Amino acid sequence: MDCRICMSPVTTPLYTDQSAGTVIDFMRKQHLELVPIVDRDNKFAGLISTAKLMRMLLPKSIGMMRGIKHVGYLRESAEELQARMDDIRSQRIGDLLDPYAQTVHPEASLADALKLISDRQYIVPVVDEDGLLVGAISYFSIMHALEAAQGETP
């Protein structure tokens, strides 16, 4: 089975030049934790994750403290948290994404995508030979493809 069989189309592209606020709103509305981002030529640029966005919400002082596990002693107001969120929302998403996300080609073995998913990259962008985003593979798209294949067998 190759990746083309299991990929889902990306019907709502998100672009590097859009504000992070646009992408955050989309992720929240669609209940997505990881989304592919493209440039205006539809070339894959990277992934943005809610995990990265949440890390950005932490006070900068926490990011500077290595190895600290409990920070419950820090107190801050909702206004301080909102100010950091407003700062994130105003940034270009292209400046925040992970440009080193792994991709697969449509003809690649599904095992390649499964390996990436098992390594905690829960969305695997599918790009063609020109780097254009043609779809994405996730646990859910694989389950859907397997279900569809079972329905077609006699």
Coordinates of C-alpha atoms in Angstrom, one line a residue:
M1 CA 0.0 0.0 0.0
D2 CA 1.4 3.4 -0.9
C3 CA 0.9 6.8 0.7
R4 CA -1.4 8.0 -2.2
I5 CA -4.1 5.5 -1.0
C6 CA -4.1 6.8 2.6
M7 CA -3.6 10.5 2.2
S8 CA -6.3 13.0 2.7
P9 CA -6.4 16.2 0.6
V10 CA -5.6 19.5 2.3
T11 CA -8.8 21.4 1.5
T12 CA -8.0 24.6 3.4
P13 CA -4.4 25.6 2.8
L14 CA -2.8 27.8 5.4
Y15 CA 0.0 30.1 4.2
T16 CA 3.3 31.2 5.6
D17 CA 2.3 34.9 5.2
Q18 CA -0.9 34.6 7.3
S19 CA -1.0 35.6 10.9
A20 CA -0.6 33.0 13.6
G21 CA -4.0 34.2 14.8
T22 CA -5.6 32.9 11.6
V23 CA -3.9 29.5 12.0
I24 CA -4.7 29.3 15.7
D25 CA -8.4 30.0 15.0
F26 CA -8.4 27.4 12.3
M27 CA -6.7 24.8 14.6
R28 CA -9.1 25.5 17.4
K29 CA -12.2 25.3 15.2
Q30 CA -11.1 22.1 13.5
H31 CA -9.7 20.5 16.7
L32 CA -6.3 20.0 15.0
E33 CA -3.0 19.8 16.9
L34 CA -0.6 19.9 13.9
V35 CA -1.2 21.4 10.5
P36 CA 0.9 21.8 7.3
I37 CA 1.7 25.2 6.1
V38 CA 2.5 26.2 2.5
D39 CA 3.8 29.2 0.7
R40 CA 1.6 31.0 -1.9
D41 CA 2.9 28.6 -4.6
N42 CA 1.5 25.7 -2.5
K43 CA 5.0 24.4 -1.7
F44 CA 5.2 22.8 1.6
A45 CA 7.0 25.1 4.1
G46 CA 6.6 23.2 7.5
L47 CA 4.3 22.2 10.3
I48 CA 2.9 24.2 13.2
S49 CA 1.8 22.5 16.3
T50 CA -0.2 23.4 19.3
A51 CA 2.7 22.1 21.5
K52 CA 4.9 24.8 20.1
L53 CA 2.2 27.5 20.5
M54 CA 1.7 26.4 24.1
R55 CA 5.5 26.6 24.8
M56 CA 5.4 30.1 23.5
L57 CA 2.7 31.0 26.0
L58 CA 5.0 30.1 28.9
P59 CA 6.7 33.0 30.6
K60 CA 10.2 33.6 29.1
S61 CA 11.8 33.0 32.5
I62 CA 10.6 29.4 32.5
G63 CA 12.2 28.8 29.1
M64 CA 15.5 30.0 30.5
M65 CA 15.4 27.6 33.5
R66 CA 16.7 24.2 32.4
G67 CA 15.6 21.1 34.2
I68 CA 12.9 22.8 36.3
K69 CA 9.8 20.6 36.6
H70 CA 7.4 22.5 38.9
V71 CA 6.6 26.2 38.4
G72 CA 3.4 26.4 40.4
Y73 CA 5.0 29.1 42.5
L74 CA 4.8 31.5 39.6
R75 CA 1.7 33.6 39.6
E76 CA 0.5 35.7 36.7
S77 CA -2.6 37.4 35.7
A78 CA -4.9 36.6 32.8
E79 CA -3.9 39.9 31.3
E80 CA -0.2 38.8 31.2
L81 CA -1.1 35.5 29.5
Q82 CA -3.4 37.4 27.1
A83 CA -0.6 39.8 26.2
R84 CA 1.6 36.8 25.3
M85 CA -1.2 35.3 23.2
D86 CA -1.8 38.6 21.4
D87 CA 1.9 38.8 20.6
I88 CA 1.9 35.2 19.2
R89 CA -1.3 35.9 17.2
S90 CA 0.2 38.9 15.5
Q91 CA 3.3 37.1 14.2
R92 CA 3.6 35.5 10.8
I93 CA 3.0 31.8 10.9
G94 CA 6.0 31.3 8.6
D95 CA 8.2 32.5 11.4
L96 CA 6.9 30.0 13.9
L97 CA 6.6 26.7 12.0
D98 CA 8.9 23.7 12.0
P99 CA 10.6 23.8 8.6
Y100 CA 12.3 20.4 9.3
A101 CA 9.2 18.3 9.4
Q102 CA 9.5 15.0 7.5
T103 CA 7.5 14.4 4.4
V104 CA 6.7 11.5 2.1
H105 CA 6.0 11.3 -1.6
P106 CA 2.7 9.9 -2.9
E107 CA 4.4 6.7 -4.2
A108 CA 6.3 6.1 -1.0
S109 CA 5.4 3.0 1.0
L110 CA 2.8 3.5 3.7
A111 CA 5.4 2.1 6.1
D112 CA 7.4 5.3 5.7
A113 CA 4.5 7.4 6.9
L114 CA 3.7 4.9 9.7
K115 CA 7.3 5.2 11.0
L116 CA 7.0 9.0 11.1
I117 CA 3.6 8.9 12.9
S118 CA 5.0 6.4 15.4
D119 CA 7.9 8.8 16.0
R120 CA 5.4 11.4 17.1
Q121 CA 4.9 13.4 13.9
Y122 CA 1.2 12.8 13.9
I123 CA 0.6 14.5 10.6
V124 CA 2.8 13.5 7.6
P125 CA 2.7 15.9 4.7
V126 CA 2.6 14.3 1.3
V127 CA 4.5 16.3 -1.3
D128 CA 5.1 15.7 -5.0
E129 CA 8.5 15.9 -6.8
D130 CA 8.2 19.7 -7.0
G131 CA 7.6 20.1 -3.2
L132 CA 3.9 20.9 -3.7
L133 CA 1.6 19.8 -0.8
V134 CA -0.8 17.2 -2.3
G135 CA -2.2 15.8 0.9
A136 CA -1.5 14.6 4.4
I137 CA -1.5 11.3 6.3
S138 CA -2.6 10.8 9.8
Y139 CA -3.8 8.0 12.0
F140 CA -7.4 8.9 11.0
S141 CA -6.7 8.9 7.2
I142 CA -5.1 5.5 7.5
M143 CA -8.0 4.1 9.5
H144 CA -10.4 5.5 6.9
A145 CA -8.5 3.9 4.0
L146 CA -8.4 0.6 5.7
E147 CA -12.1 0.8 6.4
A148 CA -12.8 1.6 2.8
A149 CA -10.6 -1.2 1.6
Q150 CA -12.5 -3.7 3.8
G151 CA -15.8 -2.5 2.3
E152 CA -14.5 -3.2 -1.2
T153 CA -13.4 -6.8 -0.6
P154 CA -15.9 -9.6 -1.3

